[in-house]
XYZ file of C-alpha atoms in Angstrom:
761
model
C 123.950 96.490 58.551
C 126.172 98.534 60.896
C 125.943 99.017 64.630
C 122.612 98.355 66.381
C 121.181 100.004 69.496
C 118.763 97.878 71.535
C 116.613 99.537 74.216
C 115.007 97.728 77.160
C 113.447 99.050 80.386
C 115.889 97.981 83.090
C 119.670 97.693 83.483
C 119.292 94.093 84.720
C 117.438 93.154 81.540
C 120.038 95.042 79.458
C 122.885 93.144 81.114
C 121.237 89.772 80.426
C 120.411 90.554 76.794
C 123.819 92.055 76.026
C 125.609 88.710 76.378
C 123.324 87.097 73.772
C 124.011 89.700 71.063
C 127.112 90.430 69.018
C 129.834 93.025 69.559
C 128.196 95.360 67.067
C 125.139 95.709 69.335
C 124.860 98.218 72.183
C 122.149 97.633 74.800
C 120.843 100.482 77.003
C 118.025 100.819 79.549
C 115.314 103.474 79.556
C 114.766 102.845 83.314
C 111.028 102.420 82.807
C 108.718 105.080 81.400
C 110.497 107.997 79.756
C 107.618 110.474 79.635
C 104.168 110.960 81.091
C 101.275 113.411 81.063
C 101.891 116.834 82.569
C 100.961 116.513 86.254
C 98.383 119.282 86.138
C 94.924 120.044 84.820
C 94.710 120.376 81.051
C 97.155 117.620 80.162
C 94.279 115.879 78.377
C 92.141 118.239 76.289
C 88.634 116.819 75.649
C 87.806 119.841 73.473
C 90.629 119.018 71.085
C 90.025 115.314 70.434
C 91.616 114.477 73.801
C 95.013 115.791 72.731
C 97.575 114.724 75.350
C 100.464 116.874 76.596
C 103.507 114.856 77.628
C 106.743 115.754 79.352
C 109.963 113.829 79.961
C 110.057 112.284 83.440
C 112.761 114.191 85.345
C 114.508 111.183 86.844
C 114.855 109.548 83.402
C 115.855 112.589 81.350
C 119.566 111.692 81.682
C 118.834 108.186 80.367
C 116.985 109.622 77.366
C 119.980 111.856 76.664
C 122.334 108.864 76.923
C 120.184 106.896 74.460
C 120.055 109.849 72.042
C 123.846 110.231 72.227
C 124.400 106.507 71.605
C 121.944 106.578 68.690
C 124.153 109.040 66.827
C 126.796 106.340 66.466
C 124.362 103.549 65.476
C 122.611 102.678 62.241
C 119.470 100.976 63.581
C 117.265 101.192 66.666
C 115.637 98.082 68.162
C 112.951 98.803 70.766
C 112.800 95.694 72.983
C 110.548 96.747 75.852
C 108.042 94.350 77.455
C 105.535 92.495 75.226
C 102.351 94.246 76.389
C 100.497 97.543 75.952
C 102.638 99.313 78.523
C 105.851 98.076 76.921
C 104.586 99.166 73.515
C 103.802 102.630 74.900
C 107.307 102.982 76.413
C 108.830 102.144 73.019
C 106.552 104.645 71.245
C 107.304 107.460 73.699
C 111.034 106.862 73.318
C 110.702 106.732 69.527
C 108.848 110.080 69.540
C 111.474 111.727 71.753
C 114.372 110.465 69.613
C 112.600 111.493 66.421
C 112.064 115.008 67.797
C 115.766 115.178 68.659
C 116.570 114.381 65.011
C 118.760 111.347 65.765
C 116.660 108.859 63.731
C 117.079 110.452 60.293
C 117.962 107.856 57.652
C 118.069 105.144 60.315
C 115.930 102.057 60.650
C 113.645 101.618 63.658
C 112.295 98.214 64.682
C 110.125 96.814 67.441
C 111.184 93.419 68.808
C 109.226 91.257 71.213
C 110.236 88.201 73.224
C 108.432 86.435 76.067
C 111.519 84.945 77.691
C 115.071 86.224 77.964
C 117.021 83.341 76.511
C 119.613 83.380 73.733
C 117.307 81.792 71.170
C 114.286 83.972 72.041
C 116.280 87.222 71.950
C 118.096 86.442 68.701
C 114.903 85.208 67.020
C 113.183 88.467 68.000
C 115.994 90.651 66.659
C 116.079 88.616 63.442
C 112.300 89.004 62.984
C 111.377 92.550 64.034
C 108.069 94.279 63.415
C 106.806 97.868 63.401
C 105.406 99.648 66.434
C 101.743 98.745 66.956
C 99.750 101.955 67.195
C 96.704 99.897 68.185
C 98.484 98.844 71.387
C 99.872 102.357 71.905
C 96.451 103.952 71.509
C 94.887 101.457 73.894
C 97.491 102.494 76.487
C 96.949 106.181 75.724
C 93.200 105.726 76.153
C 93.721 103.955 79.485
C 96.066 106.692 80.697
C 93.662 109.427 79.557
C 90.717 107.760 81.304
C 92.646 107.424 84.551
C 93.800 111.043 84.285
C 90.321 112.424 83.560
C 88.738 110.487 86.405
C 91.499 111.469 88.836
C 91.619 115.181 87.985
C 87.823 115.524 87.849
C 86.536 113.316 90.638
C 89.290 113.938 93.191
C 88.529 117.690 93.611
C 84.898 116.738 94.238
C 86.018 114.381 97.015
C 88.023 117.268 98.496
C 84.854 119.366 98.667
C 82.443 116.719 99.850
C 84.635 114.525 102.107
C 88.146 115.728 102.949
C 91.060 117.511 101.288
C 93.802 115.378 99.811
C 91.603 112.444 98.800
C 91.622 110.930 95.331
C 89.584 108.471 93.290
C 90.724 106.051 90.607
C 88.895 104.373 87.757
C 89.753 100.784 88.727
C 90.600 101.324 92.403
C 87.077 102.576 93.136
C 85.266 99.318 92.224
C 87.887 97.426 94.247
C 87.202 99.679 97.248
C 83.490 99.058 96.757
C 84.126 95.301 97.009
C 85.939 95.657 100.320
C 83.411 98.074 101.827
C 80.413 95.987 100.750
C 81.994 92.858 102.218
C 82.465 94.716 105.532
C 78.812 95.807 105.507
C 77.781 92.189 104.878
C 79.829 91.098 107.873
C 78.338 93.800 110.115
C 74.790 92.983 109.027
C 75.332 89.255 109.459
C 73.399 87.521 112.216
C 74.836 84.216 113.328
C 72.438 81.282 113.336
C 72.840 78.329 115.659
C 72.836 74.743 114.438
C 73.929 71.373 115.782
C 75.426 68.256 114.265
C 75.279 64.827 115.857
C 78.565 62.946 115.704
C 79.342 59.303 116.545
C 82.721 58.021 117.726
C 83.035 54.350 116.756
C 85.659 51.610 116.429
C 86.166 48.900 113.805
C 89.105 46.515 113.666
C 90.522 48.388 116.696
C 90.704 51.580 114.625
C 88.659 54.633 115.751
C 86.702 56.750 113.278
C 83.913 59.341 113.262
C 80.541 59.429 111.537
C 77.860 62.094 111.181
C 74.080 61.697 111.567
C 72.414 62.138 108.154
C 68.914 60.670 108.759
C 66.788 60.752 111.914
C 63.464 58.942 112.057
C 63.753 58.377 108.259
C 64.015 62.137 107.571
C 67.145 63.507 105.911
C 68.723 66.189 108.084
C 69.455 69.657 106.709
C 71.827 72.191 108.256
C 69.199 73.628 110.612
C 67.168 70.495 111.375
C 68.664 70.567 114.882
C 69.040 74.164 116.054
C 69.185 74.196 119.859
C 70.822 72.370 122.755
C 67.583 70.898 124.128
C 66.641 69.362 120.789
C 70.201 68.054 120.313
C 70.154 66.395 123.745
C 66.798 64.742 123.007
C 68.086 63.394 119.671
C 71.234 62.010 121.334
C 69.167 60.338 124.071
C 66.885 58.643 121.519
C 69.865 57.484 119.435
C 71.644 56.037 122.486
C 68.454 54.215 123.427
C 68.166 52.793 119.907
C 71.876 51.938 119.512
C 72.605 50.165 122.782
C 76.307 50.653 122.131
C 76.265 49.182 118.595
C 76.001 50.419 114.987
C 75.186 48.222 111.994
C 76.913 48.633 108.616
C 74.022 48.925 106.146
C 75.858 50.071 103.002
C 79.441 50.426 101.786
C 79.913 52.520 98.639
C 83.350 52.516 97.002
C 84.344 54.744 94.088
C 87.492 55.699 92.311
C 87.872 59.328 91.313
C 90.433 61.408 89.501
C 91.876 64.743 90.558
C 93.346 66.757 87.709
C 96.317 69.141 88.024
C 95.893 72.897 87.934
C 96.818 74.926 84.860
C 100.228 76.636 84.803
C 100.358 80.110 86.305
C 98.843 83.288 84.948
C 99.593 86.617 86.641
C 96.452 86.352 88.743
C 96.921 82.739 89.873
C 100.611 83.366 90.632
C 99.706 86.297 92.876
C 97.015 84.223 94.610
C 99.225 81.195 95.239
C 102.219 83.296 96.322
C 99.933 84.990 98.838
C 98.512 81.716 100.169
C 101.644 79.566 100.119
C 104.448 82.097 100.654
C 102.704 85.017 102.359
C 103.846 87.382 99.571
C 101.845 90.494 98.751
C 101.014 91.159 95.105
C 103.691 93.862 94.802
C 106.347 91.614 96.316
C 105.375 88.742 94.021
C 105.613 90.869 90.884
C 108.881 92.468 91.964
C 110.543 89.075 92.518
C 109.025 87.672 89.309
C 110.457 90.667 87.410
C 113.920 89.798 88.750
C 113.563 86.163 87.648
C 112.351 87.256 84.202
C 115.068 89.868 83.607
C 117.912 87.568 84.532
C 119.860 86.041 87.391
C 123.570 85.212 87.367
C 123.757 81.411 87.304
C 127.560 81.285 87.364
C 127.847 81.523 83.594
C 126.415 85.004 83.306
C 122.856 86.277 83.705
C 119.966 84.263 82.280
C 116.209 84.831 82.366
C 114.729 82.056 84.507
C 111.000 82.513 83.794
C 108.848 83.673 80.904
C 107.077 87.059 80.920
C 105.085 87.390 84.122
C 102.163 89.566 82.982
C 99.829 87.232 81.138
C 96.293 85.841 81.060
C 97.308 82.796 79.025
C 97.566 79.222 80.331
C 99.131 77.858 77.131
C 102.644 76.382 76.999
C 104.926 76.344 73.956
C 105.265 72.915 72.319
C 109.047 72.801 72.866
C 108.553 73.646 76.555
C 105.988 70.837 76.935
C 108.376 68.362 75.326
C 111.137 69.327 77.757
C 108.752 69.115 80.750
C 107.547 65.640 79.749
C 111.150 64.505 79.318
C 112.061 65.658 82.843
C 108.911 64.135 84.371
C 109.814 60.764 82.862
C 113.386 60.903 84.151
C 112.498 62.114 87.669
C 109.174 60.361 88.345
C 109.053 57.552 85.796
C 107.213 57.037 82.514
C 103.991 56.187 84.383
C 103.824 59.843 85.585
C 103.641 61.136 81.992
C 100.129 61.212 80.435
C 99.711 59.655 76.984
C 99.277 63.108 75.462
C 100.105 66.576 76.811
C 97.635 68.252 79.185
C 95.869 71.192 77.526
C 94.233 74.134 79.319
C 91.899 76.907 78.252
C 92.030 80.386 79.696
C 89.031 81.560 81.735
C 89.533 85.164 80.674
C 87.510 86.193 77.635
C 90.165 88.782 76.810
C 93.350 86.765 77.266
C 95.866 89.212 75.947
C 99.358 90.063 74.938
C 101.683 87.351 76.271
C 101.198 84.113 74.388
C 102.268 81.764 77.192
C 101.641 81.020 80.824
C 104.346 81.816 83.386
C 106.867 78.960 83.328
C 110.600 78.358 83.770
C 112.526 79.110 80.586
C 113.939 75.632 81.114
C 112.604 73.170 83.692
C 116.006 71.485 83.551
C 117.121 74.312 85.858
C 115.631 72.710 88.952
C 115.187 74.678 92.186
C 117.909 72.574 93.845
C 120.389 73.519 91.126
C 119.390 77.204 91.302
C 119.516 77.422 95.117
C 123.012 78.863 95.258
C 122.216 81.538 92.644
C 118.979 82.903 94.094
C 117.965 85.029 97.064
C 115.508 83.519 99.549
C 112.500 85.221 97.917
C 113.664 84.360 94.404
C 114.120 80.703 95.325
C 110.678 80.469 96.936
C 108.903 81.973 93.935
C 110.964 80.081 91.363
C 110.250 76.812 93.189
C 106.517 77.591 93.173
C 106.548 78.313 89.409
C 108.707 75.267 88.641
C 106.512 72.897 90.674
C 103.259 74.230 89.221
C 104.610 73.973 85.669
C 105.842 70.418 86.156
C 102.610 69.298 87.853
C 100.494 70.801 85.061
C 101.883 68.217 82.614
C 101.766 65.180 84.916
C 99.180 62.443 85.094
C 96.070 62.946 87.226
C 95.953 61.709 90.812
C 93.795 58.623 91.484
C 91.929 58.325 94.779
C 89.734 55.593 96.220
C 86.787 57.009 98.127
C 84.519 55.109 100.479
C 81.217 56.064 102.130
C 79.840 53.810 104.874
C 76.229 54.057 106.151
C 75.751 52.901 109.723
C 72.293 52.062 111.082
C 71.387 53.212 114.586
C 67.976 51.668 115.142
C 65.074 52.030 112.721
C 65.253 55.086 110.417
C 68.472 56.512 111.899
C 71.657 56.620 109.815
C 75.191 57.834 110.403
C 77.621 58.246 107.515
C 81.407 57.991 107.585
C 83.510 59.013 104.579
C 87.173 58.651 103.749
C 89.638 58.297 100.943
C 93.011 56.845 100.097
C 95.474 57.910 97.416
C 96.034 55.063 94.945
C 98.365 57.012 92.638
C 99.491 60.511 93.684
C 100.296 61.566 90.094
C 100.856 65.333 90.023
C 100.191 65.553 93.784
C 103.695 64.210 94.397
C 105.006 67.540 93.047
C 102.374 70.200 93.732
C 98.947 70.816 95.272
C 96.995 74.051 94.790
C 95.949 75.985 97.882
C 92.578 77.610 98.522
C 91.545 80.718 100.426
C 88.781 79.256 102.534
C 89.173 75.487 102.881
C 86.699 73.716 105.143
C 87.930 70.553 106.782
C 87.753 67.848 104.145
C 86.589 64.780 106.006
C 86.813 62.691 102.835
C 90.596 62.768 103.236
C 90.427 60.636 106.408
C 91.311 56.972 106.173
C 88.567 54.563 107.294
C 89.076 51.011 108.605
C 87.744 48.262 106.276
C 84.031 47.474 106.885
C 81.437 45.171 105.283
C 77.643 45.219 105.060
C 76.093 43.445 108.060
C 79.089 44.065 110.296
C 78.326 45.245 113.830
C 80.455 48.196 114.905
C 81.304 49.191 118.463
C 79.854 52.612 119.358
C 81.964 54.579 121.841
C 79.746 57.649 122.207
C 77.246 59.907 120.449
C 77.942 63.587 120.983
C 76.169 66.792 119.961
C 78.344 69.527 118.422
C 77.242 73.160 118.491
C 77.983 75.396 115.494
C 77.152 78.897 114.356
C 76.967 80.131 110.796
C 79.802 82.501 109.959
C 79.801 85.716 107.921
C 81.596 85.826 104.577
C 85.344 86.245 105.137
C 87.076 89.559 104.528
C 89.188 89.671 101.406
C 92.796 88.559 101.543
C 95.178 89.682 98.798
C 94.641 86.337 97.074
C 90.846 86.409 97.199
C 90.711 90.093 96.190
C 92.874 89.417 93.125
C 90.601 86.494 92.239
C 87.495 88.683 92.641
C 89.010 91.423 90.471
C 89.806 88.852 87.792
C 86.333 87.286 87.972
C 84.716 90.712 87.490
C 87.205 91.679 84.739
C 88.334 94.726 86.727
C 91.818 95.779 85.665
C 94.310 93.575 83.889
C 97.249 91.384 85.019
C 99.639 94.329 85.183
C 97.275 96.389 87.391
C 96.259 94.037 90.248
C 99.294 94.856 92.394
C 98.993 98.612 91.826
C 95.247 98.569 92.661
C 96.000 96.998 96.048
C 98.977 99.244 96.820
C 96.995 102.363 95.869
C 94.145 101.481 98.243
C 96.672 100.933 101.050
C 98.670 104.086 100.296
C 95.536 106.237 100.249
C 94.601 104.658 103.582
C 91.177 103.655 102.282
C 91.874 100.144 103.562
C 94.294 98.506 105.984
C 95.606 94.971 106.285
C 94.819 93.340 109.627
C 95.944 89.717 109.968
C 96.355 89.645 106.166
C 92.712 90.677 105.617
C 91.452 93.961 104.161
C 89.450 96.215 106.480
C 88.060 99.513 105.146
C 89.090 102.566 107.147
C 86.528 105.191 108.174
C 87.624 107.353 105.244
C 87.416 104.356 102.907
C 83.857 103.664 104.025
C 82.766 107.251 103.407
C 84.485 107.451 100.007
C 83.071 104.044 99.025
C 79.547 105.037 100.075
C 79.831 108.374 98.247
C 80.928 106.717 95.014
C 78.270 103.978 95.181
C 75.442 106.427 95.912
C 76.424 109.215 93.514
C 78.572 107.537 90.844
C 76.882 104.163 90.746
C 77.567 103.559 87.072
C 81.288 104.221 87.363
C 81.894 101.804 90.235
C 79.591 99.178 88.751
C 81.506 95.966 88.116
C 79.812 95.384 84.770
C 80.548 98.909 83.524
C 84.212 98.679 84.531
C 84.548 95.286 82.825
C 82.862 96.622 79.673
C 85.327 99.512 79.554
C 88.209 97.018 79.797
C 86.655 95.073 76.902
C 86.567 98.253 74.822
C 90.207 99.013 75.608
C 91.077 95.475 74.505
C 89.136 96.069 71.304
C 91.216 99.220 70.703
C 94.423 97.186 71.181
C 93.191 94.743 68.525
C 92.321 97.557 66.106
C 88.580 96.836 66.316
C 87.638 100.180 67.924
C 88.948 103.751 67.770
C 90.224 105.248 71.007
C 88.965 108.839 70.663
C 85.254 107.859 70.283
C 85.702 105.592 73.316
C 86.968 108.550 75.368
C 84.226 110.810 74.032
C 81.487 108.337 75.006
C 82.889 108.125 78.520
C 83.730 111.770 79.121
C 80.420 113.472 78.248
C 78.161 111.650 80.739
C 80.901 111.497 83.385
C 81.613 115.246 83.325
C 77.884 116.005 83.485
C 77.515 113.692 86.497
C 80.382 115.392 88.347
C 78.927 118.854 87.714
C 75.471 117.753 88.869
C 76.745 116.186 92.096
C 78.906 119.231 92.812
C 75.735 121.351 92.917
C 73.318 118.901 94.526
C 75.318 117.078 97.204
C 76.182 118.767 100.497
C 79.237 117.765 102.520
C 77.031 116.863 105.468
C 75.114 114.428 103.241
C 78.334 112.486 102.720
C 80.217 112.716 106.017
C 77.261 112.591 108.436
C 74.669 109.925 109.131
C 71.696 110.825 111.354
C 71.166 108.481 114.308
C 67.912 107.632 116.043
C 69.288 108.949 119.328
C 68.913 112.255 121.171
C 71.806 114.318 122.489
C 72.027 113.905 126.304
C 73.164 117.522 126.587
C 70.602 119.462 124.527
C 68.045 116.940 123.233
C 68.742 117.389 119.518
C 69.527 114.404 117.298
C 72.994 112.856 117.228
C 74.822 111.915 114.050
C 77.772 109.745 113.102
C 80.420 111.954 111.537
C 83.784 111.685 109.848
C 86.436 113.754 111.594
C 90.153 114.156 111.043
C 90.819 111.184 113.321
C 88.024 108.958 112.043
C 84.378 108.522 112.873
C 82.780 109.920 116.024
C 79.315 110.712 117.383
C 78.370 114.396 117.613
C 75.367 116.607 118.200
C 73.583 118.033 115.153
C 73.260 121.261 117.161
C 76.987 122.014 116.811
C 78.454 124.633 117.326
C 75.801 125.685 119.885
C 76.117 122.219 121.485
C 79.587 120.668 121.620
C 78.622 117.166 122.813
C 80.751 114.445 121.232
C 81.739 110.874 122.020
C 83.871 108.202 120.463
C 82.282 105.388 118.508
C 83.076 103.105 121.449
C 80.939 105.271 123.743
C 83.641 107.288 125.562
C 82.544 110.909 125.920
C 84.841 113.696 124.751
C 84.459 117.432 124.866
C 85.685 119.862 122.290
C 85.630 122.653 124.904
C 87.961 120.969 127.403
C 91.317 120.229 125.768
C 94.009 118.491 127.812
C 96.633 121.155 128.590
C 100.327 120.268 128.921
C 101.191 121.554 132.406
C 104.287 123.684 133.001
C 105.132 124.246 129.331
C 104.423 126.832 126.636
C 104.766 126.699 122.863
C 108.440 127.376 121.981
C 107.351 129.325 118.890
C 104.566 131.630 120.123
C 104.363 131.091 123.921
C 100.727 129.850 123.756
C 99.465 126.876 125.755
C 100.334 123.421 124.467
C 97.475 120.919 124.085
C 97.415 117.156 123.744
C 95.627 116.546 120.467
C 94.517 113.434 118.610
C 95.454 113.138 114.958
C 95.552 110.640 112.157
C 98.430 108.727 113.731
C 97.379 108.994 117.376
C 97.986 111.551 120.128
C 100.571 114.331 119.884
C 101.373 117.711 121.418
C 100.244 120.738 119.412
C 99.967 124.497 119.864
C 96.606 125.845 121.087
C 96.929 128.694 118.562
C 96.684 126.326 115.580
C 96.292 127.100 112.667
C 98.144 130.384 113.275
C 100.970 128.439 114.903
C 101.669 124.942 113.581
C 104.154 123.743 116.206
C 103.794 120.008 116.951
C 105.895 117.444 118.787
C 105.694 113.806 119.801
C 104.282 112.747 123.155
C 107.220 110.362 123.520
C 110.518 111.996 124.437
C 113.241 110.899 121.992
C 116.021 108.719 123.411
C 119.587 110.013 123.182
C 122.027 107.666 121.389
C 125.019 109.496 122.858
C 126.481 109.998 119.377
C 127.492 113.536 118.413
C 126.009 114.780 115.153
C 128.780 114.563 112.498
C 127.256 117.405 110.473
C 126.968 120.270 112.969
C 129.162 118.857 115.790
C 126.808 120.533 118.289
C 123.750 118.373 118.769
C 123.440 114.711 119.598
C 121.630 112.121 117.506
C 118.246 111.194 118.987
C 116.043 108.164 118.354
C 112.698 109.340 116.978
C 109.557 107.925 115.371
C 108.029 109.127 112.140
C 104.330 109.920 111.913
C 103.783 106.365 110.645
C 105.675 104.839 113.576
C 108.954 104.052 111.773
C 112.116 104.576 113.862
C 114.749 107.011 112.553
C 117.661 108.984 113.979
C 118.169 112.761 113.734
C 120.073 115.667 115.246
C 118.771 117.277 118.442
C 119.464 120.699 116.899
C 116.697 120.261 114.300
C 115.518 122.374 112.468
C 118.823 124.304 112.371
C 120.550 120.969 111.570
C 118.683 118.488 109.361
C 121.067 115.507 109.619
C 119.040 112.250 109.773
C 119.580 108.489 109.377
C 117.399 105.387 109.053
C 120.056 103.109 110.601
C 121.292 103.184 114.203
C 124.479 105.285 114.587
C 127.678 103.876 116.097
C 130.305 106.095 117.748
C 133.155 104.845 115.553
C 134.917 106.656 112.685
C 134.870 105.046 109.250
C 138.284 103.406 108.636
C 137.894 104.109 104.921
C 136.878 107.803 104.698
C 137.222 108.948 108.351
C 133.563 110.062 108.627
C 132.990 110.441 112.408
C 130.334 107.702 112.689
C 129.248 104.328 111.297
C 125.755 102.823 111.305
C 124.338 99.361 111.956
C 122.462 97.947 108.979
C 120.639 94.579 109.039
C 119.431 92.752 105.928
C 118.200 89.192 105.360
C 120.901 88.435 102.830
C 123.927 89.867 104.695
C 122.841 89.946 108.333
C 124.072 92.858 110.501
C 126.892 95.041 109.189
C 128.645 98.229 110.195
C 128.357 100.525 107.161
C 129.472 104.051 106.408
C 126.491 106.414 105.967
C 128.380 108.382 103.314
C 126.982 107.214 99.963
C 130.266 107.625 98.085
C 132.284 105.572 100.577
C 130.829 102.052 100.398
C 132.603 100.740 103.524
C 130.955 97.760 105.249
C 132.090 95.302 107.913
C 130.308 92.144 109.100
C 129.189 92.229 112.750
C 129.597 88.838 114.376
C 126.715 87.639 116.563
C 127.261 87.421 120.320
C 126.928 83.614 120.371
């Protein structure tokens, strides 16, 4: 066979693969998806068997042209995009475009799949190609059509009933429901008081603590002691009975095993990276993609981990053999179990990738890779390497002890502790948890025997209150999505980023809080589209899409079954539901101004309290109780609008207070309350204005010309009044990155000049 053309998604992946293939093979990147649905209504036609209208993505059209040009000089096309539904769809779209261009006539087309970018895996895949799987392609088309139909049908309804510009997604909506319902649980929660009785004691000159478990022969439950008076009475009786001594009545010793966790799936990797490294799901997947596509190890680029979108916990036999070999050499033969550890996936639809996420070779230890990796890459690679190694190590062995201590007749304290006999896998890796209560079993107890008298230091009551369920972190939200079968490994990160971008939720101290808009949208969807945000319904739809990918179901009937009832529901709610039903909630409180009822409303700046008699009565107040008045705006003294000469008002918007024209919406002049600071650097574009320090609407600092809008010169980096020694551009900028520190760089893209800035110390 003559020259081959291999297509992958990214240039990094292309660079890595190229070195494994012969000189007669050209490798090009598609730079992701090459075409998508037309971004307007009608791109999916339900009346014509859901025919889909695609167009080439503008930013990738030049890459498609480059691939088509290269194909003219090649004899065979190998489509080597990622081994999942999305990768299959990219290959199919590219195949269709090339076929329509007529460059595939009399030429072979193959689909190749590999789950790690190593020389053997890539060459084996090219040597054993297959045809495109239309089952996988149709499953992806069905998913894309569903998301499109929901977005283009439900979003306009949200515009009418809530606020313009909002949107709803098929899998994001159940995720939003989770977050909103958790917030409602927290708000409805009523803390309940309870007390525990603790004893501080000493044995063999070693202090330890014990907890009261039985009082007057009755076993204590969480709320057996629920107030300070009762707790004090119990302590007094126990002190009277103890007389400064406790008697060891029983010592129970056990040996237990703790087994290692399975190697990483997409979900568990995102959870652990969040808990251990503080990485968000998007950051985790971005870094994992880099490790998968290839990193220069000094001998050229090599893929360091297997494919990172997977539900599987299985490991290839050759990988297990290599892991066991390294365990034996690093930790001794006693750390290797007699036979390999085996794991079963929890997902009923484990799909696509046939292996868990693991290093392509555990012989590339994190220490050896340190010099080749960025800080983020090293952290994530170390996590994956440790988890993979630990998954094939022997269990940990712990000795546990529970000691019962008598305190007079019918009263018992219990002390528990444990010691590690053999750390096993724990010497390499321990899994984290989202909400970990203090594990008192981990404390080491002094040796004690039945009949021994123990010195009692004090008995103390400890007050506690029950706590509401915790808000979701990224880790716990991903776990909840997985447990409810909402989305798939490749979608968890995008679900979270979409909710944040739409400002339905915000992250506060790494926990998700629904915004006012998110609450209203969530409530609207739950009340009026209950079926479509139901966890079971969403999971069932994912099951059906998986069945399409396996060839067990047809995709057009699936779409037809969804679309009919959904469209009817949207049309019904459009007629029946009023905007006030969604954005207002009547309160059992009278207006202090006119006596009519007050309601909680959603405004442009969030929720507020207002009179139902508006516009006749303009009484309003903030949720926190501060009164406002729509009829008394705060006027900016001594200034007029520079555009229309009207008064300027201080307004409150989505991102806080700002100055706006009183003639809005006729005049849309706005400006920041904060006066921009002058950098003293003359604008290099117009040579008239000076560059000012400003803040964007989202609070990000940038630098722009004082002559705006007549001059639109702007920078993200701080300007420096020095000409570029390379291209003579009048200014340089200061740029700081983690990898390179602070540098002086030329803002001209074509220049590339940079100079290290030494720190003052």
